[in-house]
CSV table of C-alpha atoms and ligand atoms in Angstrom, one decimal:
chain,number,residue,atom,x,y,z
N,1091,UNK,CA,-35.6,-8.2,-7.0
N,1092,UNK,CA,-35.7,-8.9,-3.3
N,1093,UNK,CA,-33.6,-7.1,-0.7
N,1094,UNK,CA,-31.4,-10.2,-0.1
N,1095,UNK,CA,-30.7,-10.7,-3.8
N,1096,UNK,CA,-29.7,-7.1,-4.1
N,1097,UNK,CA,-27.4,-7.4,-1.1
N,1098,UNK,CA,-25.7,-10.5,-2.6
N,1099,UNK,CA,-25.5,-8.9,-6.1
N,1100,UNK,CA,-23.7,-5.8,-4.6
N,1101,UNK,CA,-21.3,-7.9,-2.6
N,1102,UNK,CA,-20.5,-10.0,-5.7
N,1103,UNK,CA,-19.8,-7.0,-7.9
N,1104,UNK,CA,-17.4,-5.2,-5.6
N,1105,UNK,CA,-14.2,-6.4,-7.4
N,1106,UNK,CA,-15.7,-5.0,-10.6
N,1107,UNK,CA,-16.7,-1.7,-8.8
N,1108,UNK,CA,-13.2,-1.4,-7.6
N,1109,UNK,CA,-11.7,-1.9,-11.0
N,1110,UNK,CA,-14.2,0.7,-12.5
N,1111,UNK,CA,-13.2,3.2,-9.8
N,1112,UNK,CA,-9.5,2.6,-10.3
N,1113,UNK,CA,-9.7,3.0,-14.0
N,1114,UNK,CA,-11.4,6.4,-13.6
N,1115,UNK,CA,-9.0,7.6,-10.8
N,1116,UNK,CA,-6.0,6.9,-13.1
N,1117,UNK,CA,-7.2,9.6,-15.5
N,1118,UNK,CA,-6.2,13.1,-14.2
N,1119,UNK,CA,-9.5,14.8,-15.1
N,1120,UNK,CA,-8.8,18.1,-13.5
N,1121,UNK,CA,-11.2,20.7,-14.9
N,1122,UNK,CA,-9.7,23.9,-13.5
N,1123,UNK,CA,-8.4,26.6,-15.9
N,1124,UNK,CA,-4.9,25.9,-17.2
N,1125,UNK,CA,-5.2,22.1,-17.1
N,1126,UNK,CA,-5.5,20.1,-20.4
N,1127,UNK,CA,-8.9,19.3,-21.7
N,1128,UNK,CA,-7.9,15.8,-23.0
N,1129,UNK,CA,-8.0,13.9,-19.7
N,1130,UNK,CA,-11.5,15.1,-18.8
N,1131,UNK,CA,-12.7,14.0,-22.3
N,1132,UNK,CA,-11.0,10.6,-21.9
N,1133,UNK,CA,-12.7,10.3,-18.5
N,1134,UNK,CA,-16.1,11.2,-20.0
N,1135,UNK,CA,-15.6,8.5,-22.6
N,1136,UNK,CA,-14.7,6.0,-19.9
N,1137,UNK,CA,-17.9,6.9,-18.0
N,1138,UNK,CA,-19.9,6.3,-21.2
N,1139,UNK,CA,-18.3,2.8,-21.5
N,1140,UNK,CA,-19.0,2.2,-17.8
N,1141,UNK,CA,-22.7,3.2,-18.1
N,1142,UNK,CA,-23.1,1.0,-21.3
N,1143,UNK,CA,-21.6,-1.9,-19.3
N,1144,UNK,CA,-24.4,-1.6,-16.7
N,1145,UNK,CA,-27.2,-1.4,-19.3
N,1146,UNK,CA,-27.4,2.3,-20.2
N,1147,UNK,CA,-27.2,1.6,-23.9
N,1148,UNK,CA,-27.8,5.2,-25.0
N,1149,UNK,CA,-25.1,6.6,-22.7
N,1150,UNK,CA,-23.4,9.4,-24.7
N,1151,UNK,CA,-21.5,12.7,-24.5
N,1152,UNK,CA,-23.5,16.0,-24.5
N,1153,UNK,CA,-21.0,18.5,-25.8
N,1154,UNK,CA,-20.9,21.9,-24.1
N,1155,UNK,CA,-19.4,24.8,-25.9
N,1156,UNK,CA,-16.2,25.9,-24.2
N,1157,UNK,CA,-16.4,23.2,-21.5
N,1158,UNK,CA,-16.0,19.6,-20.7
N,1159,UNK,CA,-18.8,17.3,-22.0
N,1160,UNK,CA,-21.5,16.0,-19.7
N,1161,UNK,CA,-22.3,12.3,-19.9
N,1162,UNK,CA,-26.0,11.6,-20.2
N,1163,UNK,CA,-28.2,8.5,-20.7
N,1164,UNK,CA,-31.3,6.8,-19.5
N,1165,UNK,CA,-33.1,3.6,-19.0
N,1166,UNK,CA,-36.9,3.1,-19.4
N,1167,UNK,CA,-38.5,1.6,-16.4
N,1168,UNK,CA,-41.8,-0.4,-16.2
N,1169,UNK,CA,-44.9,1.4,-17.5
N,1170,UNK,CA,-46.0,4.1,-15.0
N,1171,UNK,CA,-42.8,3.8,-12.9
N,1172,UNK,CA,-41.5,7.1,-11.4
N,1173,UNK,CA,-38.3,8.7,-12.8
N,1174,UNK,CA,-35.1,9.0,-10.8
N,1175,UNK,CA,-32.2,11.2,-12.0
N,1176,UNK,CA,-28.8,10.2,-10.8
N,1177,UNK,CA,-26.1,12.9,-10.7
N,1178,UNK,CA,-22.4,12.8,-10.1
N,1179,UNK,CA,-19.3,14.5,-11.5
N,1180,UNK,CA,-16.2,13.0,-13.1
N,1181,UNK,CA,-13.9,16.1,-12.9
N,1182,UNK,CA,-11.5,16.5,-10.0
N,1183,UNK,CA,-9.5,19.1,-8.1
N,1184,UNK,CA,-5.9,19.5,-8.9
N,1185,UNK,CA,-3.7,17.2,-6.9
N,1186,UNK,CA,-1.4,19.9,-5.4
N,1187,UNK,CA,2.3,19.2,-4.7
N,1188,UNK,CA,3.5,15.6,-4.9
N,1189,UNK,CA,5.2,15.8,-1.5
N,1190,UNK,CA,1.9,15.7,0.3
N,1191,UNK,CA,0.8,12.4,-1.2
N,1192,UNK,CA,1.8,9.1,0.4
N,1193,UNK,CA,1.1,7.4,-2.9
N,1194,UNK,CA,0.9,9.2,-6.3
N,1195,UNK,CA,-2.4,11.1,-6.7
N,1196,UNK,CA,-3.4,9.3,-9.9
N,1197,UNK,CA,-2.2,5.8,-9.0
N,1198,UNK,CA,-5.0,4.3,-7.0
N,1199,UNK,CA,-3.5,2.5,-4.0
N,1200,UNK,CA,-5.1,0.6,-1.2
N,1201,UNK,CA,-4.2,1.1,2.4
N,1202,UNK,CA,-6.3,0.0,5.4
N,1203,UNK,CA,-9.5,-0.7,3.4
N,1204,UNK,CA,-9.4,2.7,1.6
N,1205,UNK,CA,-8.4,3.4,-2.0
N,1206,UNK,CA,-6.3,6.5,-2.2
N,1207,UNK,CA,-6.1,8.8,-5.2
N,1208,UNK,CA,-7.4,12.2,-6.4
N,1209,UNK,CA,-11.1,11.8,-7.2
N,1210,UNK,CA,-11.4,8.4,-5.4
N,1211,UNK,CA,-14.1,9.9,-3.3
N,1212,UNK,CA,-15.0,13.3,-4.9
N,1213,UNK,CA,-16.6,12.3,-7.1
N,1214,UNK,CA,-15.6,9.2,-9.0
N,1215,UNK,CA,-17.1,7.2,-6.0
N,1216,UNK,CA,-20.4,8.8,-6.9
N,1217,UNK,CA,-20.0,7.8,-10.6
N,1218,UNK,CA,-19.3,4.2,-9.8
N,1219,UNK,CA,-22.0,4.2,-7.1
N,1220,UNK,CA,-24.7,5.1,-9.6
N,1221,UNK,CA,-23.4,2.6,-12.2
N,1222,UNK,CA,-23.2,-0.2,-9.6
N,1223,UNK,CA,-26.7,0.4,-8.3
N,1224,UNK,CA,-27.9,0.0,-11.9
N,1225,UNK,CA,-25.7,-3.0,-12.4
N,1226,UNK,CA,-27.5,-4.7,-9.4
N,1227,UNK,CA,-30.7,-4.6,-11.5
N,1228,UNK,CA,-29.0,-6.2,-14.5
N,1229,UNK,CA,-30.1,-3.4,-16.8
N,1230,UNK,CA,-33.8,-3.6,-15.7
N,1231,UNK,CA,-34.2,-1.0,-12.9
N,1232,UNK,CA,-37.7,-0.8,-11.3
N,1233,UNK,CA,-37.9,2.9,-12.1
N,1234,UNK,CA,-37.1,5.1,-15.1
N,1235,UNK,CA,-33.5,6.3,-14.9
N,1236,UNK,CA,-31.8,9.4,-16.1
N,1237,UNK,CA,-28.1,9.7,-15.6
N,1238,UNK,CA,-26.2,13.0,-15.7
N,1239,UNK,CA,-22.4,12.9,-15.0
N,1240,UNK,CA,-20.9,16.3,-15.4
N,1241,UNK,CA,-17.3,17.3,-16.0
N,1242,UNK,CA,-17.2,20.8,-14.5
N,1243,UNK,CA,-18.4,20.6,-11.0
N,1244,UNK,CA,-15.0,21.8,-9.6
N,1245,UNK,CA,-14.8,24.8,-11.8
N,1246,UNK,CA,-17.2,27.4,-13.3
N,1247,UNK,CA,-19.8,24.9,-14.5
N,1248,UNK,CA,-21.7,25.4,-17.8
N,1249,UNK,CA,-24.2,23.0,-16.5
N,1250,UNK,CA,-25.5,25.3,-13.8
N,1251,UNK,CA,-27.0,27.7,-16.3
N,1252,UNK,CA,-27.9,25.0,-18.8
N,1253,UNK,CA,-30.2,23.4,-16.3
N,1254,UNK,CA,-32.1,26.7,-15.9
N,1255,UNK,CA,-32.3,27.3,-19.7
N,1256,UNK,CA,-33.2,23.7,-20.6
N,1257,UNK,CA,-35.2,22.3,-17.7
N,1258,UNK,CA,-37.0,19.6,-19.7
N,1259,UNK,CA,-34.2,16.8,-19.6
N,1260,UNK,CA,-33.9,17.3,-15.8
N,1261,UNK,CA,-37.5,16.6,-14.9
N,1262,UNK,CA,-37.8,13.7,-12.4
N,1263,UNK,CA,-39.7,12.6,-9.4
N,1264,UNK,CA,-36.5,12.1,-7.5
N,1265,UNK,CA,-32.9,13.5,-8.0
N,1266,UNK,CA,-30.0,11.7,-6.3
N,1267,UNK,CA,-26.9,13.8,-6.0
N,1268,UNK,CA,-24.2,11.3,-5.3
N,1269,UNK,CA,-21.6,13.8,-4.1
N,1270,UNK,CA,-21.7,14.0,-0.3
N,1271,UNK,CA,-21.0,11.5,2.5
N,1272,UNK,CA,-21.9,10.2,5.9
N,1273,UNK,CA,-20.9,12.3,8.9
N,1274,UNK,CA,-18.8,9.4,9.9
N,1275,UNK,CA,-18.0,6.0,8.2
N,1276,UNK,CA,-21.0,3.6,8.5
N,1277,UNK,CA,-23.3,6.3,10.1
N,1278,UNK,CA,-26.0,6.7,7.4
N,1279,UNK,CA,-26.5,10.4,6.7
N,1280,UNK,CA,-28.7,12.4,4.4
N,1281,UNK,CA,-27.4,15.8,3.6
N,1282,UNK,CA,-30.5,18.0,3.5
N,1283,UNK,CA,-29.3,21.6,3.5
N,1284,UNK,CA,-26.5,23.6,1.8
N,1285,UNK,CA,-25.3,27.0,2.7
N,1286,UNK,CA,-25.1,29.6,0.0
N,1287,UNK,CA,-22.3,32.0,-0.8
N,1288,UNK,CA,-22.0,35.8,-1.0
N,1289,UNK,CA,-18.7,37.4,-2.0
N,1290,UNK,CA,-17.4,41.0,-1.9
N,1291,UNK,CA,-14.2,42.5,-3.1
N,1292,UNK,CA,-12.9,45.5,-1.1
N,1293,UNK,CA,-10.3,48.0,-2.4
N,1294,UNK,CA,-8.7,50.8,-0.5
N,1295,UNK,CA,-6.4,53.5,-2.0
N,1296,UNK,CA,-5.0,56.3,0.1
N,1297,UNK,CA,-1.7,57.4,-1.4
N,1298,UNK,CA,-0.2,57.8,-4.9
N,1299,UNK,CA,2.7,55.6,-4.0
N,1300,UNK,CA,4.4,53.8,-1.1
N,1301,UNK,CA,6.2,56.4,1.0
N,1302,UNK,CA,8.8,56.2,3.8
N,1303,UNK,CA,7.0,55.4,7.1
N,1304,UNK,CA,9.5,57.5,9.0
N,1305,UNK,CA,9.2,60.6,6.9
N,1306,UNK,CA,5.4,60.4,6.3
N,1307,UNK,CA,3.9,57.9,8.9
N,1308,UNK,CA,1.3,59.5,11.2
N,1309,UNK,CA,-1.0,61.8,9.4
N,1310,UNK,CA,-1.8,59.8,6.3
N,1311,UNK,CA,-4.1,56.8,6.6
N,1312,UNK,CA,-2.2,53.7,5.5
N,1313,UNK,CA,-4.4,51.7,3.1
N,1314,UNK,CA,-3.7,48.3,4.8
N,1315,UNK,CA,-4.5,49.7,8.2
N,1316,UNK,CA,-7.8,51.1,6.9
N,1317,UNK,CA,-8.6,47.7,5.4
N,1318,UNK,CA,-7.7,45.8,8.6
N,1319,UNK,CA,-9.9,48.1,10.7
N,1320,UNK,CA,-12.8,47.3,8.3
N,1321,UNK,CA,-12.2,43.6,8.2
N,1322,UNK,CA,-12.0,43.4,12.0
N,1323,UNK,CA,-15.6,44.6,12.3
N,1324,UNK,CA,-16.9,41.5,10.5
N,1325,UNK,CA,-17.0,39.4,13.7
N,1326,UNK,CA,-18.3,40.6,17.0
N,1327,UNK,CA,-16.6,39.9,20.4
N,1328,UNK,CA,-18.2,36.5,20.7
N,1329,UNK,CA,-17.0,35.5,17.2
N,1330,UNK,CA,-20.4,35.7,15.5
N,1331,UNK,CA,-20.9,37.4,12.2
N,1332,UNK,CA,-21.6,41.0,12.9
N,1333,UNK,CA,-23.3,42.0,9.6
N,1334,UNK,CA,-26.8,43.2,10.6
N,1335,UNK,CA,-30.0,42.0,9.0
N,1336,UNK,CA,-28.9,38.4,8.2
N,1337,UNK,CA,-31.2,35.5,9.0
N,1338,UNK,CA,-30.3,32.3,10.8
N,1339,UNK,CA,-32.2,29.5,12.4
N,1340,UNK,CA,-31.9,26.6,14.9
N,1341,UNK,CA,-30.5,23.3,13.5
N,1342,UNK,CA,-32.6,20.3,14.2
N,1343,UNK,CA,-30.8,17.3,12.7
N,1344,UNK,CA,-27.5,15.7,13.7
N,1345,UNK,CA,-25.8,17.2,16.7
N,1346,UNK,CA,-22.3,17.5,15.3
N,1347,UNK,CA,-19.9,17.1,18.2
N,1348,UNK,CA,-17.3,19.6,19.1
N,1349,UNK,CA,-14.8,16.8,19.3
N,1350,UNK,CA,-15.5,15.5,15.8
N,1351,UNK,CA,-15.4,19.1,14.4
N,1352,UNK,CA,-12.1,19.8,16.0
N,1353,UNK,CA,-10.6,16.6,14.8
N,1354,UNK,CA,-11.8,16.8,11.2
N,1355,UNK,CA,-11.1,20.5,10.8
N,1356,UNK,CA,-7.7,20.1,12.4
N,1357,UNK,CA,-8.2,22.8,15.0
N,1358,UNK,CA,-5.0,23.0,17.0
N,1359,UNK,CA,-5.0,22.1,20.7
N,1360,UNK,CA,-5.7,25.1,22.8
N,1361,UNK,CA,-7.5,27.0,20.1
N,1362,UNK,CA,-11.0,27.9,21.2
N,1363,UNK,CA,-14.1,27.6,19.0
N,1364,UNK,CA,-15.9,30.9,18.4
N,1365,UNK,CA,-19.4,32.1,17.9
N,1366,UNK,CA,-22.6,31.0,19.7
N,1367,UNK,CA,-25.1,28.1,19.3
N,1368,UNK,CA,-24.3,24.5,18.8
N,1369,UNK,CA,-21.6,23.4,16.3
N,1370,UNK,CA,-24.4,22.3,14.0
N,1371,UNK,CA,-26.0,25.7,14.2
N,1372,UNK,CA,-22.8,27.5,13.4
N,1373,UNK,CA,-21.9,25.2,10.5
N,1374,UNK,CA,-25.3,24.8,8.8
N,1375,UNK,CA,-27.9,27.2,10.2
N,1376,UNK,CA,-25.9,30.5,10.7
N,1377,UNK,CA,-23.8,32.6,8.4
N,1378,UNK,CA,-20.0,32.6,8.6
N,1379,UNK,CA,-17.5,35.0,7.1
N,1380,UNK,CA,-13.9,34.6,6.0
N,1381,UNK,CA,-11.3,36.8,4.4
N,1382,UNK,CA,-10.3,34.5,1.6
N,1383,UNK,CA,-7.7,36.7,-0.1
N,1384,UNK,CA,-5.6,39.7,0.9
N,1385,UNK,CA,-3.2,41.7,-1.3
N,1386,UNK,CA,-0.5,43.2,0.9
N,1387,UNK,CA,3.3,43.4,0.7
N,1388,UNK,CA,5.1,40.1,1.6
N,1389,UNK,CA,6.3,40.1,5.2
N,1390,UNK,CA,9.7,38.7,4.2
N,1391,UNK,CA,11.9,41.7,3.4
N,1392,UNK,CA,9.1,44.2,3.9
N,1393,UNK,CA,10.3,47.8,3.6
N,1394,UNK,CA,9.4,50.5,6.1
N,1395,UNK,CA,6.7,52.2,4.1
N,1396,UNK,CA,3.1,53.3,4.2
N,1397,UNK,CA,1.0,51.0,2.0
N,1398,UNK,CA,-0.8,53.0,-0.7
N,1399,UNK,CA,-3.3,50.3,-1.8
N,1400,UNK,CA,-4.8,47.2,-0.3
N,1401,UNK,CA,-7.4,44.7,-1.4
N,1402,UNK,CA,-9.3,41.9,0.2
N,1403,UNK,CA,-11.9,39.3,-0.9
N,1404,UNK,CA,-14.5,38.6,1.7
N,1405,UNK,CA,-16.6,35.4,1.4
N,1406,UNK,CA,-19.7,34.7,3.4
N,1407,UNK,CA,-21.5,31.4,3.8
N,1408,UNK,CA,-25.2,32.0,3.9
N,1409,UNK,CA,-27.7,29.7,5.6
N,1410,UNK,CA,-30.9,28.3,4.0
N,1411,UNK,CA,-33.7,30.8,4.3
N,1412,UNK,CA,-31.4,33.7,3.7
N,1413,UNK,CA,-31.4,35.2,0.2
N,1414,UNK,CA,-27.8,35.1,-1.0
N,1415,UNK,CA,-28.0,38.3,-3.1
N,1416,UNK,CA,-29.6,40.2,-0.2
N,1417,UNK,CA,-26.8,38.8,2.0
N,1418,UNK,CA,-24.2,40.0,-0.4
N,1419,UNK,CA,-25.8,43.5,-0.5
N,1420,UNK,CA,-25.8,43.6,3.4
N,1421,UNK,CA,-22.2,42.5,3.4
N,1422,UNK,CA,-21.2,45.3,0.9
N,1423,UNK,CA,-23.2,47.8,2.9
N,1424,UNK,CA,-21.5,46.7,6.2
N,1425,UNK,CA,-18.1,47.0,4.6
N,1426,UNK,CA,-18.7,50.5,3.2
N,1427,UNK,CA,-20.0,51.7,6.5
N,1428,UNK,CA,-17.1,50.3,8.4
N,1429,UNK,CA,-14.4,52.4,6.6
N,1430,UNK,CA,-12.8,54.5,9.3
N,1431,UNK,CA,-12.1,58.2,9.3
N,1432,UNK,CA,-14.3,58.9,6.3
N,1433,UNK,CA,-11.8,57.2,3.9
N,1434,UNK,CA,-13.5,56.3,0.6
N,1435,UNK,CA,-13.4,52.6,-0.2
N,1436,UNK,CA,-14.5,50.6,-3.2
N,1437,UNK,CA,-16.7,47.6,-2.5
N,1438,UNK,CA,-17.6,45.4,-5.5
N,1439,UNK,CA,-20.2,42.7,-5.1
N,1440,UNK,CA,-18.9,39.4,-6.4
N,1441,UNK,CA,-20.4,35.9,-6.6
N,1442,UNK,CA,-23.7,35.0,-5.0
N,1443,UNK,CA,-25.0,31.4,-4.9
N,1444,UNK,CA,-28.3,30.4,-3.3
N,1445,UNK,CA,-28.5,28.2,-0.2
N,1446,UNK,CA,-30.7,25.0,-0.4
N,1447,UNK,CA,-33.0,23.2,2.0
N,1448,UNK,CA,-34.6,19.9,0.9
N,1449,UNK,CA,-38.2,19.0,1.6
N,1450,UNK,CA,-37.8,15.8,3.5
N,1451,UNK,CA,-41.3,14.5,4.0
N,1452,UNK,CA,-42.0,13.0,0.6
N,1453,UNK,CA,-42.0,9.5,-0.8
N,1454,UNK,CA,-38.4,9.8,-1.9
N,1455,UNK,CA,-37.1,10.6,1.6
N,1456,UNK,CA,-39.3,7.8,3.0
N,1457,UNK,CA,-37.7,5.4,0.6
N,1458,UNK,CA,-34.2,6.7,1.3
N,1459,UNK,CA,-34.5,6.4,5.0
N,1460,UNK,CA,-35.8,2.8,4.7
N,1461,UNK,CA,-33.0,2.0,2.2
N,1462,UNK,CA,-30.3,3.4,4.5
N,1463,UNK,CA,-31.7,1.6,7.5
N,1464,UNK,CA,-31.6,-1.7,5.6
N,1465,UNK,CA,-28.2,-1.1,4.1
N,1466,UNK,CA,-26.5,0.0,7.4
N,1467,UNK,CA,-28.7,-1.6,10.0
N,1468,UNK,CA,-29.4,1.7,11.7
N,1469,UNK,CA,-31.4,4.8,11.4
N,1470,UNK,CA,-30.1,7.6,9.3
N,1471,UNK,CA,-29.5,11.2,10.5
N,1472,UNK,CA,-29.9,14.4,8.6
N,1473,UNK,CA,-27.0,16.9,8.4
N,1474,UNK,CA,-26.3,20.1,6.6
N,1475,UNK,CA,-23.3,21.0,4.5
N,1476,UNK,CA,-21.5,24.2,5.1
N,1477,UNK,CA,-20.5,24.5,1.5
N,1478,UNK,CA,-22.5,25.2,-1.6
N,1479,UNK,CA,-23.4,23.1,-4.7
N,1480,UNK,CA,-24.8,25.7,-7.0
N,1481,UNK,CA,-26.2,23.0,-9.3
N,1482,UNK,CA,-28.5,21.7,-6.6
N,1483,UNK,CA,-30.3,25.0,-6.1
N,1484,UNK,CA,-30.7,25.3,-9.9
N,1485,UNK,CA,-32.0,21.7,-10.2
N,1486,UNK,CA,-34.5,22.5,-7.4
N,1487,UNK,CA,-35.7,25.5,-9.4
N,1488,UNK,CA,-35.7,23.8,-12.8
N,1489,UNK,CA,-37.4,20.6,-11.5
N,1490,UNK,CA,-39.7,21.9,-8.7
N,1491,UNK,CA,-41.6,18.6,-8.5
N,1492,UNK,CA,-38.5,16.5,-7.8
N,1493,UNK,CA,-37.4,15.5,-4.3
N,1494,UNK,CA,-33.6,15.9,-4.0
N,1495,UNK,CA,-31.5,13.5,-2.0
N,1496,UNK,CA,-27.8,14.0,-1.3
N,1497,UNK,CA,-25.6,11.2,-0.2
N,1498,UNK,CA,-22.5,9.2,-1.1
N,1499,UNK,CA,-19.2,7.8,0.1
N,1500,UNK,CA,-17.4,11.0,1.0
N,1501,UNK,CA,-17.0,10.6,4.7
N,1502,UNK,CA,-14.8,13.2,6.6
N,1503,UNK,CA,-11.8,10.9,6.4
N,1504,UNK,CA,-12.0,11.1,2.6
N,1505,UNK,CA,-10.0,14.3,2.7
N,1506,UNK,CA,-11.7,15.6,-0.5
N,1507,UNK,CA,-9.8,18.5,-2.2
N,1508,UNK,CA,-6.7,17.6,0.0
N,1509,UNK,CA,-3.7,15.4,-0.2
N,1510,UNK,CA,-4.3,11.7,0.2
N,1511,UNK,CA,-7.9,11.8,-0.8
N,1512,UNK,CA,-9.5,8.3,-0.4
N,1513,UNK,CA,-12.7,6.3,-0.3
N,1514,UNK,CA,-13.5,3.5,2.2
N,1515,UNK,CA,-14.4,0.5,0.1
N,1516,UNK,CA,-16.8,-1.0,2.6
N,1517,UNK,CA,-18.5,2.4,2.9
N,1518,UNK,CA,-18.9,2.5,-0.9
N,1519,UNK,CA,-20.4,-1.0,-0.9
N,1520,UNK,CA,-23.0,0.2,1.7
N,1521,UNK,CA,-23.8,3.3,-0.4
N,1522,UNK,CA,-24.3,1.2,-3.5
N,1523,UNK,CA,-26.7,-1.1,-1.6
N,1524,UNK,CA,-28.6,1.8,-0.2
N,1525,UNK,CA,-29.0,3.3,-3.6
N,1526,UNK,CA,-30.2,0.0,-5.1
N,1527,UNK,CA,-32.7,-0.3,-2.3
N,1528,UNK,CA,-33.8,3.3,-2.8
N,1529,UNK,CA,-34.6,2.5,-6.4
N,1530,UNK,CA,-36.5,-0.5,-5.4
N,1531,UNK,CA,-38.5,1.1,-2.5
N,1532,UNK,CA,-39.2,4.2,-4.5
N,1533,UNK,CA,-40.8,2.1,-7.2
N,1534,UNK,CA,-43.2,0.4,-4.8
E,1890,ZN,ZN1,-17.8,16.9,-5.6
């Protein structure tokens, strides 16, 4: 099919795409513990039907013991054609309290060219993008297609380990992860790096029980004060991560503006940004560290007492090139060494997830750049993602020959994981066209 035909086909199918998306958004497929398993299963079945409707006749559920099923399927391309694996996920984050939503989370509602609803962007837009790109070829794509739509991306995913234990079904020449977005609406963007994750749990115990701060305060170290002194050493005076031995590098893609960062992160007026290097460096090429949890008495009604025990969870984002497990060990070592006055503390190493950096000089990237240019009418940029997608690193390991492309319709205004999540319908249309063109160009 020619470029113009694909463009017309995508434009024509948008009402159908929208219907497909809305159908999926209506099912509350939250995968986190404590939520019912039935809606994810219903969504998986709806995804099977959707894939069948675009020509993936063998679309089916792959059951995963103790987890939500993954939807898989494939289409044979012409003899000798390369293989492209399309990945997205159908599970969603919990909606959070109703009050925050301007329209109900699971009732897709259009406002100003965007469809609002939990999962409208993350990542049901990715599911319909893949389906629509296949629909554009009327069931006869120019490449061999494998589809993997998982149901546990937002929770402890069984697929992460499955990929490493069963690499065969994931072999491909190109893997398209449809679960990111442009840095701004209509600014074509390839996400080429992901930071990894390194987590430590810190516990401090100094007294048998809470005791009166008037009678005992002074000589005895208060556990919370010990912990605070430790945590305060994680950043230096400039606001850079102070853990020694960590690697970082200089970012060479999109120069993410301070203004955009402030706006999308919601940094309050007057609050300075911290750390050194460009915003892109700090987001994608350097480590960052956050205390993500702290056990301490509630401030409201707090008694005048020394705190016997305190605990914190420290989470570090790790740039590509830095081994995540080594980073976790360095973090643990730093925390132990930072305990004041010789107080004994317990540091337990938690989760570690590898960072990822895509090779961007292969045929797949060439085809993707060309596809984006033709779909959007402008050159694409490369950006990193500060977060982690553990599956991507595992796919890179399991299918070392595959190029990995990350893109999609999750622009910053999509507010994924927040109230009023949404997808821009025009942006989705551009993404679908770009993906259809990618399949075409990659086959040539
Ligand atoms: Zn996602």
